[in-house]
Amino acid sequence: MSNTTVTLTGTGVPHAAPGRAGAGVLVRYKKIALQFDAGRATVLRLIEAGVSPTNLTALFVTHYHSDHVVDLPDVVLTRWIQENMHKAGPLPIVTPHGSALRFVERMLDAFDDDIHIRQEHTSNVDLRMDITSFAPSTEPAEVWRSADGEVIVEAVAVHHEPVMDAVAYRVTTPDGSVVISGDTRVCEEVFEFARNADVLVHEVCRTRALAESTKGTPFEQIFDYHSDSVTLGEFAQRYATKHVLLTHLIPSPRSEDDSAKFESDLRKGGYTGQVTVGKDLTTVAIGE
């Protein structure tokens, strides 16, 4: 029986859609709970998944786009507000250098009056953050390890230009490993990173299918720095990827037929492995 699970806490994009929270992935191994990104409504999805912000072991940021970090202050503040009941301590946050780090360092500034009043009124503990940052590299590098050494998180730079300092993460536990792409074009770096991984959680965009309808619009530029669904299938087949779990679905599916088109695109790219088109709270086990 596997002790490692991967849960999509949000499969949505900046354009809000019913039932789809903002970007986020939760990886659990026994009592260790690691959250990757925190888009809108992450706290609510975590609670629905049975994990309070006070239960998080660490949180990792892939890049600084608002739809990936807008709920991060809520995660931190909710954990702090609950400190009187649950002695969780500061949330460890791991982030790339650059704009993501600057966001994390400044994100609570707008709440300074609220924080002050809560401290004065409830004798709450000081609100502190435990921030670790690193320089993204095209060579995978370890960025976090659990105290017992059983869980390791590595990072590698991806191609989301003009957004700089964007990364993918790989989580390895005694059960196996999962790679989380963050936002990126389809690139060799991610698929090399995901060699022999049990699951690849990857963003996806139906770029080719919507090329004519988006031509000359802002969406043509937006789609340019995301992962085309057919190309994703081509790479997944070339690298013999075991299981592709699709998230950050562009455009957000409104029906089962819409969802099926994403898998169909990967099949057009030649992929013959396992495909799961993600919904919020979709959960898969690693190593079973």
CSV table of N, CA and C in Angstrom, one decimal, residues 92-248:
chain,number,residue,atom,x,y,z
A,92,PRO,N,7.2,27.0,6.4
A,92,PRO,CA,8.4,27.1,5.5
A,92,PRO,C,7.9,27.3,4.1
A,93,ILE,N,8.5,28.3,3.4
A,93,ILE,CA,8.2,28.6,2.0
A,93,ILE,C,9.4,28.5,1.2
A,94,VAL,N,9.4,27.7,0.1
A,94,VAL,CA,10.6,27.6,-0.7
A,94,VAL,C,10.2,28.2,-2.1
A,95,THR,N,11.1,29.1,-2.6
A,95,THR,CA,10.7,29.9,-3.8
A,95,THR,C,12.0,30.1,-4.6
A,96,PRO,N,11.9,30.3,-5.9
A,96,PRO,CA,13.0,30.7,-6.7
A,96,PRO,C,13.3,32.2,-6.3
A,97,HIS,N,14.6,32.5,-6.6
A,97,HIS,CA,15.0,33.9,-6.5
A,97,HIS,C,14.2,34.8,-7.5
A,98,GLY,N,14.3,36.1,-7.3
A,98,GLY,CA,13.7,37.0,-8.3
A,98,GLY,C,12.3,37.4,-7.8
A,99,SER,N,11.4,37.6,-8.8
A,99,SER,CA,10.1,38.2,-8.5
A,99,SER,C,9.2,37.3,-7.6
A,100,ALA,N,9.3,36.0,-7.6
A,100,ALA,CA,8.6,35.1,-6.7
A,100,ALA,C,9.0,35.4,-5.3
A,101,LEU,N,10.3,35.5,-5.1
A,101,LEU,CA,10.8,35.8,-3.7
A,101,LEU,C,10.4,37.2,-3.3
A,102,ARG,N,10.4,38.2,-4.2
A,102,ARG,CA,10.0,39.5,-3.8
A,102,ARG,C,8.5,39.5,-3.4
A,103,PHE,N,7.7,38.8,-4.1
A,103,PHE,CA,6.3,38.7,-3.8
A,103,PHE,C,6.1,38.1,-2.4
A,104,VAL,N,6.8,37.0,-2.1
A,104,VAL,CA,6.6,36.3,-0.8
A,104,VAL,C,7.1,37.3,0.3
A,105,GLU,N,8.1,38.0,0.1
A,105,GLU,CA,8.7,38.9,1.2
A,105,GLU,C,7.7,40.0,1.5
A,106,ARG,N,6.9,40.5,0.4
A,106,ARG,CA,6.1,41.7,0.6
A,106,ARG,C,4.6,41.4,0.7
A,107,MET,N,4.2,40.1,0.6
A,107,MET,CA,2.8,39.8,0.4
A,107,MET,C,1.9,40.1,1.6
A,108,LEU,N,2.5,40.2,2.8
A,108,LEU,CA,1.6,40.5,4.0
A,108,LEU,C,1.6,42.0,4.3
A,109,ASP,N,2.3,42.8,3.5
A,109,ASP,CA,2.4,44.3,3.9
A,109,ASP,C,1.0,44.9,3.9
A,110,ALA,N,0.1,44.5,3.0
A,110,ALA,CA,-1.3,45.1,3.0
A,110,ALA,C,-2.1,44.6,4.2
A,111,PHE,N,-1.7,43.6,4.9
A,111,PHE,CA,-2.4,43.2,6.1
A,111,PHE,C,-1.8,43.6,7.4
A,112,ASP,N,-0.9,44.6,7.4
A,112,ASP,CA,-0.2,45.0,8.6
A,112,ASP,C,-1.1,45.5,9.7
A,113,ASP,N,-2.2,46.2,9.4
A,113,ASP,CA,-3.1,46.7,10.4
A,113,ASP,C,-3.9,45.5,11.0
A,114,ASP,N,-4.3,44.6,10.1
A,114,ASP,CA,-5.1,43.5,10.6
A,114,ASP,C,-4.2,42.6,11.5
A,115,ILE,N,-2.9,42.4,11.1
A,115,ILE,CA,-2.0,41.6,11.9
A,115,ILE,C,-1.8,42.2,13.3
A,116,HIS,N,-1.6,43.6,13.3
A,116,HIS,CA,-1.3,44.3,14.5
A,116,HIS,C,-2.5,44.2,15.5
A,117,ILE,N,-3.7,44.4,14.9
A,117,ILE,CA,-4.9,44.3,15.8
A,117,ILE,C,-5.1,42.9,16.4
A,118,ARG,N,-4.9,41.9,15.6
A,118,ARG,CA,-5.1,40.5,16.0
A,118,ARG,C,-4.1,40.2,17.1
A,119,GLN,N,-2.8,40.7,17.0
A,119,GLN,CA,-1.8,40.5,18.0
A,119,GLN,C,-2.2,41.2,19.3
A,120,GLU,N,-2.7,42.5,19.2
A,120,GLU,CA,-3.1,43.2,20.4
A,120,GLU,C,-4.3,42.6,21.1
A,121,HIS,N,-5.2,42.1,20.3
A,121,HIS,CA,-6.5,41.7,20.9
A,121,HIS,C,-6.5,40.3,21.4
A,122,THR,N,-5.7,39.4,20.7
A,122,THR,CA,-5.8,38.0,21.1
A,122,THR,C,-4.4,37.5,21.7
A,123,SER,N,-3.5,38.4,21.9
A,123,SER,CA,-2.2,38.0,22.4
A,123,SER,C,-1.6,36.9,21.5
A,124,ASN,N,-1.8,37.0,20.2
A,124,ASN,CA,-1.3,35.9,19.3
A,124,ASN,C,0.2,36.0,19.2
A,125,VAL,N,0.8,35.0,18.8
A,125,VAL,CA,2.2,35.0,18.6
A,125,VAL,C,2.6,35.9,17.4
A,126,ASP,N,3.8,36.3,17.4
A,126,ASP,CA,4.3,37.1,16.2
A,126,ASP,C,4.1,36.3,14.9
A,127,LEU,N,3.8,37.0,13.9
A,127,LEU,CA,3.6,36.4,12.6
A,127,LEU,C,5.0,36.4,11.9
A,128,ARG,N,5.6,35.2,11.7
A,128,ARG,CA,6.9,35.1,11.1
A,128,ARG,C,6.7,34.1,9.9
A,129,MET,N,7.6,34.3,8.9
A,129,MET,CA,7.7,33.3,7.8
A,129,MET,C,9.1,32.7,7.7
A,130,ASP,N,9.2,31.5,7.3
A,130,ASP,CA,10.4,30.8,7.2
A,130,ASP,C,10.7,30.6,5.7
A,131,ILE,N,11.4,31.6,5.1
A,131,ILE,CA,11.6,31.6,3.6
A,131,ILE,C,12.9,31.1,3.2
A,132,THR,N,12.9,30.2,2.3
A,132,THR,CA,14.2,29.7,1.7
A,132,THR,C,14.1,30.0,0.2
A,133,SER,N,15.1,30.6,-0.4
A,133,SER,CA,15.1,30.8,-1.9
A,133,SER,C,16.3,30.2,-2.5
A,134,PHE,N,16.2,30.0,-3.8
A,134,PHE,CA,17.3,29.4,-4.6
A,134,PHE,C,17.3,29.9,-6.0
A,135,ALA,N,18.5,29.8,-6.6
A,135,ALA,CA,18.7,30.2,-8.0
A,135,ALA,C,18.3,29.0,-8.9
A,136,PRO,N,17.3,29.2,-9.8
A,136,PRO,CA,16.9,28.2,-10.7
A,136,PRO,C,18.0,27.8,-11.7
A,137,SER,N,18.2,26.5,-12.0
A,137,SER,CA,19.2,26.1,-12.9
A,137,SER,C,18.7,25.1,-13.8
A,138,THR,N,19.3,24.9,-15.0
A,138,THR,CA,18.9,23.9,-16.0
A,138,THR,C,19.3,22.5,-15.5
A,139,GLU,N,20.1,22.5,-14.5
A,139,GLU,CA,20.5,21.2,-13.9
A,139,GLU,C,19.7,21.0,-12.6
A,140,PRO,N,19.0,19.9,-12.4
A,140,PRO,CA,18.2,19.7,-11.2
A,140,PRO,C,19.1,19.8,-10.0
A,141,ALA,N,18.5,20.4,-8.9
A,141,ALA,CA,19.2,20.6,-7.7
A,141,ALA,C,18.2,20.4,-6.5
A,142,GLU,N,18.7,19.8,-5.5
A,142,GLU,CA,17.8,19.6,-4.3
A,142,GLU,C,17.6,20.9,-3.6
A,143,VAL,N,16.3,21.2,-3.2
A,143,VAL,CA,15.9,22.5,-2.6
A,143,VAL,C,15.3,22.3,-1.2
A,144,TRP,N,15.0,21.0,-0.9
A,144,TRP,CA,14.3,20.7,0.4
A,144,TRP,C,14.4,19.2,0.7
A,145,ARG,N,14.6,18.9,2.0
A,145,ARG,CA,14.6,17.5,2.4
A,145,ARG,C,13.9,17.5,3.8
A,146,SER,N,13.1,16.4,4.0
A,146,SER,CA,12.5,16.3,5.3
A,146,SER,C,13.5,16.0,6.4
A,147,ALA,N,13.1,16.2,7.6
A,147,ALA,CA,14.1,16.0,8.7
A,147,ALA,C,14.6,14.6,8.8
A,148,ASP,N,13.7,13.6,8.4
A,148,ASP,CA,14.2,12.2,8.5
A,148,ASP,C,14.8,11.8,7.2
A,149,GLY,N,14.9,12.6,6.2
A,149,GLY,CA,15.6,12.3,4.9
A,149,GLY,C,14.8,11.5,4.0
A,150,GLU,N,13.5,11.1,4.3
A,150,GLU,CA,12.7,10.2,3.5
A,150,GLU,C,12.1,10.9,2.3
A,151,VAL,N,11.9,12.2,2.4
A,151,VAL,CA,11.3,13.0,1.3
A,151,VAL,C,12.2,14.1,0.8
A,152,ILE,N,12.5,14.1,-0.5
A,152,ILE,CA,13.4,15.0,-1.1
A,152,ILE,C,12.6,15.8,-2.2
A,153,VAL,N,12.9,17.1,-2.3
A,153,VAL,CA,12.3,17.9,-3.3
A,153,VAL,C,13.4,18.5,-4.1
A,154,GLU,N,13.4,18.4,-5.5
A,154,GLU,CA,14.4,19.0,-6.4
A,154,GLU,C,13.7,20.0,-7.3
A,155,ALA,N,14.4,20.9,-7.9
A,155,ALA,CA,13.9,21.9,-8.8
A,155,ALA,C,14.7,22.0,-10.0
A,156,VAL,N,14.1,22.4,-11.1
A,156,VAL,CA,14.8,22.6,-12.4
A,156,VAL,C,14.1,23.8,-13.1
A,157,ALA,N,14.9,24.6,-13.7
A,157,ALA,CA,14.3,25.8,-14.5
A,157,ALA,C,13.6,25.3,-15.7
A,158,VAL,N,12.5,26.0,-16.0
A,158,VAL,CA,11.6,25.6,-17.2
A,158,VAL,C,11.5,26.9,-18.1
A,159,HIS,N,10.8,26.7,-19.2
A,159,HIS,CA,10.7,27.7,-20.2
A,159,HIS,C,9.3,28.3,-20.2
A,160,HIS,N,9.2,29.4,-19.4
A,160,HIS,CA,7.9,30.2,-19.3
A,160,HIS,C,8.1,31.6,-19.7
A,161,GLU,N,9.2,31.9,-20.4
A,161,GLU,CA,9.6,33.2,-20.8
A,161,GLU,C,8.4,33.9,-21.6
A,162,PRO,N,8.1,35.2,-21.3
A,162,PRO,CA,9.0,36.2,-20.6
A,162,PRO,C,9.0,36.1,-19.1
A,163,VAL,N,8.2,35.2,-18.5
A,163,VAL,CA,8.3,35.0,-17.1
A,163,VAL,C,9.7,34.3,-16.7
A,164,MET,N,10.5,35.0,-15.9
A,164,MET,CA,11.8,34.4,-15.6
A,164,MET,C,11.7,33.7,-14.2
A,165,ASP,N,12.7,32.9,-14.0
A,165,ASP,CA,12.8,32.1,-12.7
A,165,ASP,C,11.6,31.2,-12.4
A,166,ALA,N,11.1,30.6,-13.5
A,166,ALA,CA,10.0,29.6,-13.3
A,166,ALA,C,10.7,28.2,-13.2
A,167,VAL,N,10.1,27.4,-12.3
A,167,VAL,CA,10.7,26.1,-12.1
A,167,VAL,C,9.6,25.0,-12.0
A,168,ALA,N,10.1,23.8,-12.3
A,168,ALA,CA,9.3,22.5,-12.0
A,168,ALA,C,9.9,21.9,-10.8
A,169,TYR,N,9.2,21.1,-10.1
A,169,TYR,CA,9.6,20.4,-8.9
A,169,TYR,C,9.4,18.9,-9.0
A,170,ARG,N,10.4,18.1,-8.4
A,170,ARG,CA,10.2,16.7,-8.3
A,170,ARG,C,10.3,16.3,-6.9
A,171,VAL,N,9.2,15.5,-6.4
A,171,VAL,CA,9.2,15.0,-5.1
A,171,VAL,C,9.4,13.5,-5.1
A,172,THR,N,10.4,13.1,-4.3
A,172,THR,CA,10.7,11.7,-4.2
A,172,THR,C,10.5,11.2,-2.8
A,173,THR,N,9.7,10.1,-2.7
A,173,THR,CA,9.5,9.5,-1.4
A,173,THR,C,9.9,8.0,-1.5
A,174,PRO,N,9.8,7.3,-0.4
A,174,PRO,CA,10.1,5.8,-0.5
A,174,PRO,C,9.2,5.1,-1.5
A,175,ASP,N,8.0,5.7,-1.8
A,175,ASP,CA,7.1,5.0,-2.7
A,175,ASP,C,7.4,5.3,-4.2
A,176,GLY,N,8.0,6.4,-4.5
A,176,GLY,CA,8.3,6.7,-5.9
A,176,GLY,C,8.4,8.2,-6.0
A,177,SER,N,8.1,8.8,-7.2
A,177,SER,CA,8.3,10.2,-7.4
A,177,SER,C,7.2,10.8,-8.3
A,178,VAL,N,7.0,12.1,-8.1
A,178,VAL,CA,6.1,12.9,-8.9
A,178,VAL,C,6.8,14.2,-9.3
A,179,VAL,N,6.6,14.6,-10.6
A,179,VAL,CA,7.1,15.8,-11.1
A,179,VAL,C,5.9,16.8,-11.3
A,180,ILE,N,6.1,18.0,-10.9
A,180,ILE,CA,5.1,19.1,-11.1
A,180,ILE,C,5.7,20.2,-12.0
A,181,SER,N,5.1,20.3,-13.2
A,181,SER,CA,5.7,21.2,-14.2
A,181,SER,C,5.7,22.7,-13.9
A,182,GLY,N,4.7,23.1,-13.1
A,182,GLY,CA,4.4,24.5,-13.0
A,182,GLY,C,4.0,25.0,-14.4
A,183,ASP,N,4.1,26.3,-14.7
A,183,ASP,CA,3.7,26.8,-16.0
A,183,ASP,C,5.0,26.8,-16.9
A,184,THR,N,4.8,26.2,-18.1
A,184,THR,CA,6.0,26.1,-19.0
A,184,THR,C,5.5,25.7,-20.4
A,185,ARG,N,6.3,26.1,-21.4
A,185,ARG,CA,6.2,25.5,-22.7
A,185,ARG,C,6.6,24.0,-22.5
A,186,VAL,N,6.2,23.2,-23.5
A,186,VAL,CA,6.7,21.8,-23.5
A,186,VAL,C,8.2,21.9,-23.7
A,187,CYS,N,9.0,21.3,-22.8
A,187,CYS,CA,10.5,21.4,-23.0
A,187,CYS,C,11.2,20.1,-22.5
A,188,GLU,N,12.4,20.0,-23.0
A,188,GLU,CA,13.2,18.8,-22.7
A,188,GLU,C,13.5,18.8,-21.2
A,189,GLU,N,13.7,20.0,-20.6
A,189,GLU,CA,14.1,20.0,-19.2
A,189,GLU,C,13.1,19.3,-18.3
A,190,VAL,N,11.8,19.5,-18.5
A,190,VAL,CA,10.8,18.9,-17.7
A,190,VAL,C,10.8,17.4,-17.9
A,191,PHE,N,10.9,16.9,-19.2
A,191,PHE,CA,10.8,15.5,-19.5
A,191,PHE,C,12.0,14.7,-19.1
A,192,GLU,N,13.2,15.4,-19.1
A,192,GLU,CA,14.4,14.7,-18.6
A,192,GLU,C,14.2,14.6,-17.1
A,193,PHE,N,13.7,15.7,-16.5
A,193,PHE,CA,13.5,15.7,-15.0
A,193,PHE,C,12.5,14.6,-14.6
A,194,ALA,N,11.6,14.3,-15.5
A,194,ALA,CA,10.5,13.3,-15.1
A,194,ALA,C,10.8,11.9,-15.5
A,195,ARG,N,12.0,11.6,-16.0
A,195,ARG,CA,12.4,10.3,-16.4
A,195,ARG,C,12.2,9.3,-15.2
A,196,ASN,N,11.4,8.2,-15.4
A,196,ASN,CA,11.2,7.2,-14.4
A,196,ASN,C,10.3,7.7,-13.3
A,197,ALA,N,9.7,8.9,-13.4
A,197,ALA,CA,8.8,9.3,-12.4
A,197,ALA,C,7.5,8.5,-12.5
A,198,ASP,N,6.8,8.4,-11.4
A,198,ASP,CA,5.5,7.6,-11.5
A,198,ASP,C,4.4,8.5,-12.1
A,199,VAL,N,4.4,9.8,-11.8
A,199,VAL,CA,3.4,10.7,-12.3
A,199,VAL,C,4.0,12.0,-12.7
A,200,LEU,N,3.6,12.5,-13.9
A,200,LEU,CA,4.0,13.9,-14.3
A,200,LEU,C,2.7,14.8,-14.3
A,201,VAL,N,2.7,15.7,-13.3
A,201,VAL,CA,1.6,16.7,-13.3
A,201,VAL,C,2.0,17.8,-14.2
A,202,HIS,N,1.2,18.0,-15.3
A,202,HIS,CA,1.7,19.0,-16.3
A,202,HIS,C,0.5,19.9,-16.7
A,203,GLU,N,0.9,21.2,-16.9
A,203,GLU,CA,-0.1,22.1,-17.4
A,203,GLU,C,-0.3,21.8,-18.9
A,204,VAL,N,-1.5,22.3,-19.4
A,204,VAL,CA,-1.8,22.0,-20.8
A,204,VAL,C,-2.7,23.0,-21.4
A,205,CYS,N,-2.5,23.3,-22.7
A,205,CYS,CA,-3.3,24.3,-23.4
A,205,CYS,C,-3.6,23.7,-24.8
A,206,ARG,N,-4.8,23.9,-25.3
A,206,ARG,CA,-5.2,23.4,-26.6
A,206,ARG,C,-4.8,24.4,-27.7
A,207,THR,N,-3.5,24.7,-27.8
A,207,THR,CA,-3.0,25.7,-28.7
A,207,THR,C,-3.3,25.4,-30.1
A,208,ARG,N,-3.0,24.3,-30.6
A,208,ARG,CA,-3.2,24.0,-32.1
A,208,ARG,C,-4.7,24.0,-32.4
A,209,ALA,N,-5.5,23.4,-31.5
A,209,ALA,CA,-6.9,23.2,-31.8
A,209,ALA,C,-7.6,24.6,-31.9
A,210,LEU,N,-7.0,25.6,-31.1
A,210,LEU,CA,-7.7,26.9,-31.1
A,210,LEU,C,-6.9,28.0,-31.8
A,211,ALA,N,-5.9,27.5,-32.6
A,211,ALA,CA,-5.1,28.5,-33.3
A,211,ALA,C,-5.8,29.5,-34.2
A,212,GLU,N,-6.8,29.0,-35.0
A,212,GLU,CA,-7.5,29.9,-35.9
A,212,GLU,C,-8.4,30.9,-35.1
A,213,SER,N,-9.0,30.4,-34.1
A,213,SER,CA,-9.9,31.3,-33.3
A,213,SER,C,-9.2,32.3,-32.4
A,214,THR,N,-7.9,32.0,-32.1
A,214,THR,CA,-7.1,33.0,-31.3
A,214,THR,C,-6.2,33.8,-32.1
A,215,LYS,N,-6.1,33.6,-33.4
A,215,LYS,CA,-5.1,34.3,-34.2
A,215,LYS,C,-5.4,35.8,-34.1
A,216,GLY,N,-4.4,36.6,-33.8
A,216,GLY,CA,-4.5,38.0,-33.8
A,216,GLY,C,-5.1,38.6,-32.5
A,217,THR,N,-5.4,37.7,-31.5
A,217,THR,CA,-6.0,38.1,-30.3
A,217,THR,C,-4.9,38.0,-29.2
A,218,PRO,N,-5.1,38.6,-28.0
A,218,PRO,CA,-4.2,38.4,-26.9
A,218,PRO,C,-4.0,37.0,-26.5
A,219,PHE,N,-5.0,36.1,-26.7
A,219,PHE,CA,-4.8,34.7,-26.4
A,219,PHE,C,-3.7,34.0,-27.2
A,220,GLU,N,-3.4,34.5,-28.4
A,220,GLU,CA,-2.4,34.0,-29.2
A,220,GLU,C,-1.0,34.1,-28.5
A,221,GLN,N,-0.8,35.3,-27.9
A,221,GLN,CA,0.4,35.5,-27.1
A,221,GLN,C,0.4,34.7,-25.8
A,222,ILE,N,-0.7,34.6,-25.1
A,222,ILE,CA,-0.8,33.9,-23.9
A,222,ILE,C,-0.5,32.4,-24.1
A,223,PHE,N,-1.1,31.9,-25.2
A,223,PHE,CA,-0.9,30.4,-25.4
A,223,PHE,C,0.5,30.1,-25.8
A,224,ASP,N,1.2,31.1,-26.3
A,224,ASP,CA,2.6,30.9,-26.7
A,224,ASP,C,3.5,30.4,-25.6
A,225,TYR,N,3.3,30.8,-24.4
A,225,TYR,CA,4.2,30.4,-23.3
A,225,TYR,C,3.6,29.3,-22.4
A,226,HIS,N,2.6,28.6,-23.0
A,226,HIS,CA,2.1,27.4,-22.3
A,226,HIS,C,2.3,26.2,-23.2
A,227,SER,N,1.8,25.0,-22.7
A,227,SER,CA,2.2,23.7,-23.3
A,227,SER,C,1.1,23.2,-24.2
A,228,ASP,N,1.4,23.2,-25.5
A,228,ASP,CA,0.4,22.7,-26.5
A,228,ASP,C,0.1,21.2,-26.2
A,229,SER,N,-1.2,20.8,-26.2
A,229,SER,CA,-1.6,19.5,-25.8
A,229,SER,C,-1.1,18.4,-26.8
A,230,VAL,N,-1.0,18.7,-28.1
A,230,VAL,CA,-0.5,17.7,-29.0
A,230,VAL,C,1.0,17.5,-28.8
A,231,THR,N,1.7,18.6,-28.7
A,231,THR,CA,3.2,18.5,-28.5
A,231,THR,C,3.5,17.8,-27.1
A,232,LEU,N,2.6,18.0,-26.2
A,232,LEU,CA,2.8,17.3,-24.9
A,232,LEU,C,2.7,15.8,-25.1
A,233,GLY,N,1.8,15.4,-25.9
A,233,GLY,CA,1.6,14.0,-26.2
A,233,GLY,C,2.9,13.4,-26.9
A,234,GLU,N,3.4,14.2,-27.8
A,234,GLU,CA,4.6,13.8,-28.5
A,234,GLU,C,5.8,13.6,-27.6
A,235,PHE,N,6.0,14.5,-26.7
A,235,PHE,CA,7.1,14.4,-25.7
A,235,PHE,C,6.9,13.3,-24.7
A,236,ALA,N,5.6,13.1,-24.3
A,236,ALA,CA,5.3,12.1,-23.3
A,236,ALA,C,5.6,10.7,-23.9
A,237,GLN,N,5.3,10.5,-25.1
A,237,GLN,CA,5.6,9.3,-25.8
A,237,GLN,C,7.0,9.0,-26.0
A,238,ARG,N,7.7,10.1,-26.4
A,238,ARG,CA,9.2,10.0,-26.7
A,238,ARG,C,9.9,9.6,-25.4
A,239,TYR,N,9.5,10.2,-24.3
A,239,TYR,CA,10.2,9.9,-23.0
A,239,TYR,C,9.6,8.8,-22.2
A,240,ALA,N,8.6,8.1,-22.8
A,240,ALA,CA,8.0,6.9,-22.2
A,240,ALA,C,7.4,7.3,-20.8
A,241,THR,N,6.8,8.4,-20.7
A,241,THR,CA,6.2,8.9,-19.4
A,241,THR,C,5.1,8.0,-19.0
A,242,LYS,N,5.1,7.5,-17.8
A,242,LYS,CA,4.1,6.5,-17.3
A,242,LYS,C,2.7,7.1,-17.2
A,243,HIS,N,2.6,8.2,-16.6
A,243,HIS,CA,1.2,8.7,-16.3
A,243,HIS,C,1.3,10.3,-16.4
A,244,VAL,N,0.5,10.9,-17.2
A,244,VAL,CA,0.4,12.3,-17.3
A,244,VAL,C,-0.9,12.8,-16.7
A,245,LEU,N,-0.8,13.6,-15.6
A,245,LEU,CA,-2.0,14.1,-14.9
A,245,LEU,C,-2.1,15.6,-15.3
A,246,LEU,N,-3.1,15.9,-16.1
A,246,LEU,CA,-3.2,17.2,-16.7
A,246,LEU,C,-3.9,18.2,-15.7
A,247,THR,N,-3.3,19.4,-15.6
A,247,THR,CA,-3.9,20.5,-14.8
A,247,THR,C,-3.7,21.8,-15.5
A,248,HIS,N,-4.2,22.9,-14.8
A,248,HIS,CA,-4.1,24.2,-15.4
A,248,HIS,C,-4.6,24.2,-16.8
